[in-house]
PDB file of C-alpha atoms in Angstrom:
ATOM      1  CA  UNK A   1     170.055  74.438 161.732  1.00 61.00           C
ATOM      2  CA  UNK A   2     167.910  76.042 159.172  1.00 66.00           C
ATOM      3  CA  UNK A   3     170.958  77.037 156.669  1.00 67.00           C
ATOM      4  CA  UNK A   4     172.188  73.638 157.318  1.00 75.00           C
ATOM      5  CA  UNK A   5     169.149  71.853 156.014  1.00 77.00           C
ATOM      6  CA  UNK A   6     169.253  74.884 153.316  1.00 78.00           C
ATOM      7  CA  UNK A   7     172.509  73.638 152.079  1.00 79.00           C
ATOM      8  CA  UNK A   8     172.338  70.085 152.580  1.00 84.00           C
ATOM      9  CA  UNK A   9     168.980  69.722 150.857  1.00 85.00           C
ATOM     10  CA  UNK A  10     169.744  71.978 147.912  1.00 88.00           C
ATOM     11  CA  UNK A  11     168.886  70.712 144.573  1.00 91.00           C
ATOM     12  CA  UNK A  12     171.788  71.996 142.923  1.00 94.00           C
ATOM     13  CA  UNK A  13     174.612  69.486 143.799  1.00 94.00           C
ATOM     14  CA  UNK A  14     177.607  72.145 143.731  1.00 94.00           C
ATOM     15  CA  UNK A  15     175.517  73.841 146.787  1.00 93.00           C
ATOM     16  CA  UNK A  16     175.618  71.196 148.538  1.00 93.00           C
ATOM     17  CA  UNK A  17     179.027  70.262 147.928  1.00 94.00           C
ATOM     18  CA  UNK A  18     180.306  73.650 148.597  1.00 92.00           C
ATOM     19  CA  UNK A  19     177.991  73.179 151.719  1.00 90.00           C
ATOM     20  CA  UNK A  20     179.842  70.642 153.246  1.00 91.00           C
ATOM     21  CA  UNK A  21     183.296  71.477 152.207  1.00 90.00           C
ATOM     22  CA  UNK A  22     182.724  74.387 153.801  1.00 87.00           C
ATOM     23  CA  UNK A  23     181.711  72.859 157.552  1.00 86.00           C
ATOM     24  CA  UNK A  24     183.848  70.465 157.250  1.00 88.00           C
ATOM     25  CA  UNK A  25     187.305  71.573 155.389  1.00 81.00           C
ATOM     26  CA  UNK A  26     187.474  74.831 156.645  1.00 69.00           C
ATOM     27  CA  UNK A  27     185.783  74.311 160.083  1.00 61.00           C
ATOM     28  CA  UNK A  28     188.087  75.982 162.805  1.00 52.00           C
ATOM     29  CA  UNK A  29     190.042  73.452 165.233  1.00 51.00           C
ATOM     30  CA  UNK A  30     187.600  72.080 167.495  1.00 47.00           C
ATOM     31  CA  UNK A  31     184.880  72.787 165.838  1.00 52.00           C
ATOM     32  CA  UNK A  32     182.037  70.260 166.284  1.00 67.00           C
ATOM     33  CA  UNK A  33     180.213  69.681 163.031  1.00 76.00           C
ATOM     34  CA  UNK A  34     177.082  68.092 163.287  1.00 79.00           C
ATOM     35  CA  UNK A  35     177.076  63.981 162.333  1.00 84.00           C
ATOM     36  CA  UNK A  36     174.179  64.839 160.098  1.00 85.00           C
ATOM     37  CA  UNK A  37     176.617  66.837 157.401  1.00 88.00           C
ATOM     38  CA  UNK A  38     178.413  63.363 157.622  1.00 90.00           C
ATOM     39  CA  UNK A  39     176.153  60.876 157.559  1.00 91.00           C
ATOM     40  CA  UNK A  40     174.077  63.184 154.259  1.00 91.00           C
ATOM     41  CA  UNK A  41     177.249  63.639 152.482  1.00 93.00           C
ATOM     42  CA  UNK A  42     177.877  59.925 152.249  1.00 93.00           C
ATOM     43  CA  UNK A  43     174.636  58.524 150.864  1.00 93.00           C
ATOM     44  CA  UNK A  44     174.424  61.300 148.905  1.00 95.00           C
ATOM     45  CA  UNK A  45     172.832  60.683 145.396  1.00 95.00           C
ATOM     46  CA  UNK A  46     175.531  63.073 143.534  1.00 96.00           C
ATOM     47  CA  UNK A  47     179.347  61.745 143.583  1.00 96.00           C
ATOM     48  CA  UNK A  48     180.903  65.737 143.590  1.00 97.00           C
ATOM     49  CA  UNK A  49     178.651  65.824 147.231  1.00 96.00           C
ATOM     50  CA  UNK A  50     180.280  62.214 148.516  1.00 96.00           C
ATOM     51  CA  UNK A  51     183.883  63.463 147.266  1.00 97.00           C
ATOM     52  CA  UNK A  52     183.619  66.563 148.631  1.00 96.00           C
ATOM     53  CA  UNK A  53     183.046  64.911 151.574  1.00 95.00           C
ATOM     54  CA  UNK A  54     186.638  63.017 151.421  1.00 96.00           C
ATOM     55  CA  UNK A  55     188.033  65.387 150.327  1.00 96.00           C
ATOM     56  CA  UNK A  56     187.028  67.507 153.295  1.00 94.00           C
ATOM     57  CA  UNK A  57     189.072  65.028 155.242  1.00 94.00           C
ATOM     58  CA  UNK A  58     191.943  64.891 153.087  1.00 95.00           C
ATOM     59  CA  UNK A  59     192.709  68.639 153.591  1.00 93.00           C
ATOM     60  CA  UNK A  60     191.762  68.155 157.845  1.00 92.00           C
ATOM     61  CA  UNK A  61     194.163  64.976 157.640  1.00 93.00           C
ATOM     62  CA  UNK A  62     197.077  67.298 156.119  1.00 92.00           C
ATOM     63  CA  UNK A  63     196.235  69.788 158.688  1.00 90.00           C
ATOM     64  CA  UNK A  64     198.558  69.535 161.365  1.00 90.00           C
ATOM     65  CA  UNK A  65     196.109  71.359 164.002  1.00 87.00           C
ATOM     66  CA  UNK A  66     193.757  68.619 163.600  1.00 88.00           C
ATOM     67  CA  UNK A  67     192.504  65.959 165.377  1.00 88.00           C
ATOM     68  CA  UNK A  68     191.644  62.501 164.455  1.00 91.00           C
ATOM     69  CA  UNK A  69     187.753  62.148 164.275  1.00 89.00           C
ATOM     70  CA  UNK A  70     185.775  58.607 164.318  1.00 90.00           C
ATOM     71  CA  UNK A  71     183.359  60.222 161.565  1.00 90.00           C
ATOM     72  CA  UNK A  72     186.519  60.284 158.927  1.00 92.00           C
ATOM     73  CA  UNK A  73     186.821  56.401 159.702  1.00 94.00           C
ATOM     74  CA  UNK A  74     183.604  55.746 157.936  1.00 93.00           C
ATOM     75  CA  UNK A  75     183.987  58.834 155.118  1.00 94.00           C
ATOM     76  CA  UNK A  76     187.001  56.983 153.929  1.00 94.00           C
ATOM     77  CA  UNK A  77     186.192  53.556 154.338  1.00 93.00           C
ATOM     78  CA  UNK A  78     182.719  53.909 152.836  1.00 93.00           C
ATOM     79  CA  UNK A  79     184.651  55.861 149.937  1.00 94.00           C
ATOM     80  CA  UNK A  80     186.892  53.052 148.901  1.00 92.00           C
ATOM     81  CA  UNK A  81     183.395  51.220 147.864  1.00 91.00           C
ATOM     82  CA  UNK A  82     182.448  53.934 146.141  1.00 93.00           C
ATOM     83  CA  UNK A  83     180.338  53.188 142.886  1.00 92.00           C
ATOM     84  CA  UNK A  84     182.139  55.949 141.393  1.00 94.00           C
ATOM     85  CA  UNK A  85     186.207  56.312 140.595  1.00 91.00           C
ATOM     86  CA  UNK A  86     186.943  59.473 141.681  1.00 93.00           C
ATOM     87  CA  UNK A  87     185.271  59.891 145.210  1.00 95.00           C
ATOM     88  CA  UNK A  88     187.393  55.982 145.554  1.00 93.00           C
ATOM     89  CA  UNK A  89     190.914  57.680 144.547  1.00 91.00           C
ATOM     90  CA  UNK A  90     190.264  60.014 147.031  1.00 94.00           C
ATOM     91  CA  UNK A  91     189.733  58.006 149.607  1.00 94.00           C
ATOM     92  CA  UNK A  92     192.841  56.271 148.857  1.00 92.00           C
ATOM     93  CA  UNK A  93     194.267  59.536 149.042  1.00 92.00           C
ATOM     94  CA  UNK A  94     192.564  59.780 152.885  1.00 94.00           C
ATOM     95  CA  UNK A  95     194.342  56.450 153.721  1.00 91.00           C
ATOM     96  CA  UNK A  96     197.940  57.299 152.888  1.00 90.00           C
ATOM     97  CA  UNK A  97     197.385  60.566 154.155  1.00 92.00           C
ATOM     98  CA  UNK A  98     196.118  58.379 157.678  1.00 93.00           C
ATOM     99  CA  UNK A  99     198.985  56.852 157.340  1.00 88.00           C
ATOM    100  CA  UNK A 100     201.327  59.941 157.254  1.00 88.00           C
ATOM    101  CA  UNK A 101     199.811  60.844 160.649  1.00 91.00           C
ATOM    102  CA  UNK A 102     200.376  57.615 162.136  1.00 89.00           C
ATOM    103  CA  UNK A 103     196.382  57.233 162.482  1.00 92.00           C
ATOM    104  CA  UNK A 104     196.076  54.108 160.360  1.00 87.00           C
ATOM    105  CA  UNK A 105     195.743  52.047 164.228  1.00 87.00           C
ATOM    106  CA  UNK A 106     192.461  54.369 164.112  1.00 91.00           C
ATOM    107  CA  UNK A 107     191.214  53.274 160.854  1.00 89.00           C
ATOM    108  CA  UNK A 108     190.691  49.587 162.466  1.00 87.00           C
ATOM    109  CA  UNK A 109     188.817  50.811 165.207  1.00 89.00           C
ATOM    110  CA  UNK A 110     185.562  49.552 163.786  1.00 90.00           C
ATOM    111  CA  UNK A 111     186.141  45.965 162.964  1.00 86.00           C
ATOM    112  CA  UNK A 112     182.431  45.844 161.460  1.00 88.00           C
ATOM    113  CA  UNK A 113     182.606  48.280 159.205  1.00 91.00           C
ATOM    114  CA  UNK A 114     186.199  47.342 158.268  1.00 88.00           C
ATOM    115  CA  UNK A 115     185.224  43.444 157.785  1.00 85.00           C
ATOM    116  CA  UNK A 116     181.941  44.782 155.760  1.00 88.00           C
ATOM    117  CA  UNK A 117     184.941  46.697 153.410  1.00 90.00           C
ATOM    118  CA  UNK A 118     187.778  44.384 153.484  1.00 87.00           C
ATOM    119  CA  UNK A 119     188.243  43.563 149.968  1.00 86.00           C
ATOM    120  CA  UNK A 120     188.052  47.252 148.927  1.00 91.00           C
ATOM    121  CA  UNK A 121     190.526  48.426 152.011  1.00 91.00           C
ATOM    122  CA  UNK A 122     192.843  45.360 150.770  1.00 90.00           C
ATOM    123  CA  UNK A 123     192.869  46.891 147.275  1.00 91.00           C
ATOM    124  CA  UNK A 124     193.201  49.957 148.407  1.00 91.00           C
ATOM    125  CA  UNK A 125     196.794  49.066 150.250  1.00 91.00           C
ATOM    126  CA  UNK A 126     198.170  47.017 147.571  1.00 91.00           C
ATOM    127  CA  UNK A 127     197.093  50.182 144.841  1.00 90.00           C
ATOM    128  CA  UNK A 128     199.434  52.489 147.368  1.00 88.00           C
ATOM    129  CA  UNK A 129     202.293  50.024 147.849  1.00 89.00           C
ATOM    130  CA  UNK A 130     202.712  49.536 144.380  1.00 89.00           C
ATOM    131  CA  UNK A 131     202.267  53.276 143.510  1.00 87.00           C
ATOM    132  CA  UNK A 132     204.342  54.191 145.921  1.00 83.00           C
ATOM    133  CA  UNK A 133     206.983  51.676 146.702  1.00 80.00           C
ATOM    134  CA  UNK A 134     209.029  54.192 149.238  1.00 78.00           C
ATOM    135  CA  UNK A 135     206.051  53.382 151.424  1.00 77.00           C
ATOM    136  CA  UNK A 136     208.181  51.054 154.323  1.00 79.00           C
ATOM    137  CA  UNK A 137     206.270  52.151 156.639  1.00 80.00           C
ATOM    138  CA  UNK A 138     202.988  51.033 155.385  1.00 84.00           C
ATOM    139  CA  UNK A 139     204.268  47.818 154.430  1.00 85.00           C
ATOM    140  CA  UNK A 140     205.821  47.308 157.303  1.00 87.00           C
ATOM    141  CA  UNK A 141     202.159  47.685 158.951  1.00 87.00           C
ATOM    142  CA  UNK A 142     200.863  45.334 156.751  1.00 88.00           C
ATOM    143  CA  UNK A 143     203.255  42.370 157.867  1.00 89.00           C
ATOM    144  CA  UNK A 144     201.108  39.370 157.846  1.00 89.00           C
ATOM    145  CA  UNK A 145     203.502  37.827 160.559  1.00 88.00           C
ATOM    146  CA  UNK A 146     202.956  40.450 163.367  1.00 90.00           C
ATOM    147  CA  UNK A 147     199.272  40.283 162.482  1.00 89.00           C
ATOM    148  CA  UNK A 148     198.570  37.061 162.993  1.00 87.00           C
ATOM    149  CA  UNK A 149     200.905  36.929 166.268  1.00 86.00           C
ATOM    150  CA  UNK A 150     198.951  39.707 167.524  1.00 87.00           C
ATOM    151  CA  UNK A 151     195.769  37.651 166.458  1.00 84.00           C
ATOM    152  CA  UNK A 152     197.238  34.776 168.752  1.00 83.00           C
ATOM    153  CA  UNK A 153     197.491  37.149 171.697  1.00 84.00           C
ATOM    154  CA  UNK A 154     194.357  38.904 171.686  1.00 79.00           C
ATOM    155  CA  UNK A 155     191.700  37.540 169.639  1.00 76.00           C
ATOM    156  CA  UNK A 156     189.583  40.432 169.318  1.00 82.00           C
ATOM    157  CA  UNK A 157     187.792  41.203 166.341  1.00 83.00           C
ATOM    158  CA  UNK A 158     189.711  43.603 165.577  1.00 86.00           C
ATOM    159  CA  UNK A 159     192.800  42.264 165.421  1.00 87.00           C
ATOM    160  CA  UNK A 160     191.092  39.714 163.034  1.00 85.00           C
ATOM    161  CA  UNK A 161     190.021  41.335 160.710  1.00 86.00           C
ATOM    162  CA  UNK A 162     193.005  43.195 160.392  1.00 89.00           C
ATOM    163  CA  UNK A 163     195.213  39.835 159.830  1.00 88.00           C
ATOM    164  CA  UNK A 164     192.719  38.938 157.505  1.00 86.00           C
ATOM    165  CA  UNK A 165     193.883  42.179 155.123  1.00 90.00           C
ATOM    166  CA  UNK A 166     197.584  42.068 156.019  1.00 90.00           C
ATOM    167  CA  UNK A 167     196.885  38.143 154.675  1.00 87.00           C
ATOM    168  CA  UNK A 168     195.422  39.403 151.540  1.00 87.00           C
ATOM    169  CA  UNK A 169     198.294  42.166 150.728  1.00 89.00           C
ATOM    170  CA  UNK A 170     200.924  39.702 151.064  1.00 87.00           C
ATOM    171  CA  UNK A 171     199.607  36.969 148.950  1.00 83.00           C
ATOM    172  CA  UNK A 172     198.593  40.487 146.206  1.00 86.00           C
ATOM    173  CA  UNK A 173     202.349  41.560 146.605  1.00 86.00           C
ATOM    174  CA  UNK A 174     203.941  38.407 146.792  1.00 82.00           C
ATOM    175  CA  UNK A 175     205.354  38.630 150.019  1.00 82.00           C
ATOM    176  CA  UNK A 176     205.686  35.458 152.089  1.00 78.00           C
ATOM    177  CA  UNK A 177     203.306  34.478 154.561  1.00 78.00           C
ATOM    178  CA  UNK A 178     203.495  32.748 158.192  1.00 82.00           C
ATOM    179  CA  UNK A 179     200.577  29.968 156.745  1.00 78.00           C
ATOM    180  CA  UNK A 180     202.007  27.531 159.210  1.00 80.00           C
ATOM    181  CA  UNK A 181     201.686  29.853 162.726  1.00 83.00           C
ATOM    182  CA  UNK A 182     198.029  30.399 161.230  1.00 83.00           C
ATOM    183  CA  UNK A 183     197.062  26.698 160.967  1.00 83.00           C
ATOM    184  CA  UNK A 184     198.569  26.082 164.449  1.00 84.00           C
ATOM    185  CA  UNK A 185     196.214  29.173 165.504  1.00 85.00           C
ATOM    186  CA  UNK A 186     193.219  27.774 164.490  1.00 84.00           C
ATOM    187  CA  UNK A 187     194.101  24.520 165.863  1.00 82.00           C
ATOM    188  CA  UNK A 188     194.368  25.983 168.451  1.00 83.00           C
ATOM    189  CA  UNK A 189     191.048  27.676 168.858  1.00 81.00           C
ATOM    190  CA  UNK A 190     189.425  24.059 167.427  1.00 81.00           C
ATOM    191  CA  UNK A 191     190.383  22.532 170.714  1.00 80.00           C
ATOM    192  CA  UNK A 192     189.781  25.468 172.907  1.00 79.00           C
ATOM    193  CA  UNK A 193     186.294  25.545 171.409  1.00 77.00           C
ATOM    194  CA  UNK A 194     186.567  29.656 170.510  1.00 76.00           C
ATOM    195  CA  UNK A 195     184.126  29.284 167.344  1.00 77.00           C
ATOM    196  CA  UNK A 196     184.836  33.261 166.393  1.00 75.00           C
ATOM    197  CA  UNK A 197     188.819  32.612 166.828  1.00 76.00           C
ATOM    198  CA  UNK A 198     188.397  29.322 164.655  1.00 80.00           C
ATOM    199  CA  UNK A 199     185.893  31.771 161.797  1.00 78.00           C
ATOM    200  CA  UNK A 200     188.469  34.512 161.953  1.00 77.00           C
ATOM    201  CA  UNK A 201     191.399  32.303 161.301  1.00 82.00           C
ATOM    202  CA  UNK A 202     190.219  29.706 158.961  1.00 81.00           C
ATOM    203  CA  UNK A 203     189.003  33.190 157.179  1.00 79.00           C
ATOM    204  CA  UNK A 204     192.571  34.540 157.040  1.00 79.00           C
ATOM    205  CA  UNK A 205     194.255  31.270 155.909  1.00 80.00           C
ATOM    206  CA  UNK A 206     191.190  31.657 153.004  1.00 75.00           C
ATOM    207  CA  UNK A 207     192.864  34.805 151.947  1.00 71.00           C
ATOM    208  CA  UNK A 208     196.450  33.692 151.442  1.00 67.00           C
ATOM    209  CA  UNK A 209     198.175  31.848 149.598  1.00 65.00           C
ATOM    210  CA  UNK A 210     198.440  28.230 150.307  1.00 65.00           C
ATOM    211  CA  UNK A 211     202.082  27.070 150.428  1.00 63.00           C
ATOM    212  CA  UNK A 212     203.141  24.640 147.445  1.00 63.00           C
ATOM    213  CA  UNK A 213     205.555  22.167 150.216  1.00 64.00           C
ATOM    214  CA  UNK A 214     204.146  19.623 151.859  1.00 60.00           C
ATOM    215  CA  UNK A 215     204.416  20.140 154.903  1.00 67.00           C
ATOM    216  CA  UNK A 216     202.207  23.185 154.470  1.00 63.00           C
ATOM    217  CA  UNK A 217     199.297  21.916 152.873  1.00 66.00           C
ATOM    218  CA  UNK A 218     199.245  18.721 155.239  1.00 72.00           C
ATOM    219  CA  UNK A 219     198.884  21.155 158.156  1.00 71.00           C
ATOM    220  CA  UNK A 220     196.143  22.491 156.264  1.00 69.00           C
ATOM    221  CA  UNK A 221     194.215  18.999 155.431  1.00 71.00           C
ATOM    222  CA  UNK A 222     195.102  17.909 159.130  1.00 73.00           C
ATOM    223  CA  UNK A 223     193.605  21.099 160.497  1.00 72.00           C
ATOM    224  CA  UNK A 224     190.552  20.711 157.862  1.00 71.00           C
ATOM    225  CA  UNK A 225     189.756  17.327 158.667  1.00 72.00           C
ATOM    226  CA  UNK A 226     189.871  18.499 162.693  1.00 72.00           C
ATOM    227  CA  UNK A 227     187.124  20.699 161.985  1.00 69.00           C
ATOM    228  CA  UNK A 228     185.225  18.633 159.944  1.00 64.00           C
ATOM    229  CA  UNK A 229     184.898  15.590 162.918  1.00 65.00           C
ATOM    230  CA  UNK A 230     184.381  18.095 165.499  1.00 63.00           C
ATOM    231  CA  UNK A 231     181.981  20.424 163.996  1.00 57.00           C
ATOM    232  CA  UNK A 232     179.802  17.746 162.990  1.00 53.00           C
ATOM    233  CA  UNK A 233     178.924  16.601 166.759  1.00 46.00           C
ATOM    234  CA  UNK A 234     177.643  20.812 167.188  1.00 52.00           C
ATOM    235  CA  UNK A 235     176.149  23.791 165.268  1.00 54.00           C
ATOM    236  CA  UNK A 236     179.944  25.289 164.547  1.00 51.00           C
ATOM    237  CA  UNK A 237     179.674  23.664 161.488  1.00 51.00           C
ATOM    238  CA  UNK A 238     176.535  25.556 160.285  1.00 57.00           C
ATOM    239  CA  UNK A 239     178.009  28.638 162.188  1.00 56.00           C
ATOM    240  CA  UNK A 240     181.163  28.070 159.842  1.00 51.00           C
ATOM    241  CA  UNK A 241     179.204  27.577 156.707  1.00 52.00           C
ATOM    242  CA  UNK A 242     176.880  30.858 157.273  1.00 61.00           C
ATOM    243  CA  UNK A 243     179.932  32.888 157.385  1.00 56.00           C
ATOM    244  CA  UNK A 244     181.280  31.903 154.266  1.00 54.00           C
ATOM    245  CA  UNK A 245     184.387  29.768 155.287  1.00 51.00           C
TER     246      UNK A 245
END
């Protein structure tokens, strides 16, 4: 513990980056390294100490040995808000490299800190799918439709928030967008009275793009004015307004 809190409290930033690269890059298999290295190496004050965090990861993540590890989740999620460019191209690096394992399920894990990142995880997609158009896969786990069916069926916050990006990449990229089954979702939840289904919704159909025909924006009014009657009788309209939608 002592030449931890040698290295991670250096003064000289290249210590401490070397520090943690060290514990955490080159770390046997198994080895357990203390959430502290994490949790320092984030909020560090230097950039080379937060990207030698992620980049830490990047080298476990194209490790085939290796295991997935919850404290990654928030190393590359917190790294896509990064203040500075270079520890955020790394973590973009992180994500498609999640994705190469199949761990980008595990990336979701955390609806909080995934909602509290959105945007910058929505960016982050569309930056790799246009980069790197041979990406099916990942665009493929984007699909707005199979999101927002799996929204239907569970409801968890989880599965939310992740309709809410796979919303946002498809209106980014163009790609076409099931607005309708969405609108019939939260209509859904309106007359169930499921306030965090109804939030979660109306905040995906927010994100994309509202359909030009008719027939789709009349949904949308209808649904609207549904919420607008009922919520005024009860606090879900307050609820609604304090989260933004």
């Amino acid at each position: 513990e002592a030449i931890l809190e040698r290295t991670l409290g250096d003064c000289d930033a290249h210590v401490r980056a070397a520090g943690v690269h060290a514990l955490v890059a080159r770390g046997p298999t198994g080895f357990d390294v203390p959430e502290v290295v994490h949790a320092r190496a984030r909020s560090d004050a230097s950039p080379r100490v937060r990207r030698a965090l992620i980049c830490s990861v990047f080298d476990k993540l194209n490790d085939d040995s290796s295991e997935w590890l919850p404290e990654w989740r928030d190393a590359i999620l917190l790294g896509l808000g990064d203040r500075t460019k270079a520890v955020r191209m790394s973590a973009a690096d992180c994500l498609l490299a999640t994705a190469g394992r199949g761990w980008l399920s595990e990336v979701f894990q955390d609806p909080a800190l995934v909602d509290k990142m959105s945007l910058q995880v929505a960016a982050a997609f569309v930056d790799l799918i246009r980069q790197n158009p041979e990406l099916h896969t990942l665009r493929k786990f984007l699909a707005s439709g199979p999101a927002i069916v799996a929204l239907a069926e569970d409801g968890s916050p989880q599965r939310a928030v992740f309709a809410r990006i796979a919303f946002s990449v498809s209106a980014v990229l163009g790609d076409s967008s099931p607005f309708g089954a969405a609108v019939d979702l939260a209509r859904r939840a309106l007359k169930r009275g499921n306030k965090f289904e109804l939030q979660q919704t109306l905040l995906v159909l927010l994100t994309g793009e509202i359909p030009f025909d008719s027939a789709g924006r009349a949904k949308l009014v209808q649904v609207a004015s549904e919420v607008l009657f009922f919520a005024s009788v009860d606090d879900m309209s307050q609820e609604l307004l304090n989260s933004g939608a």
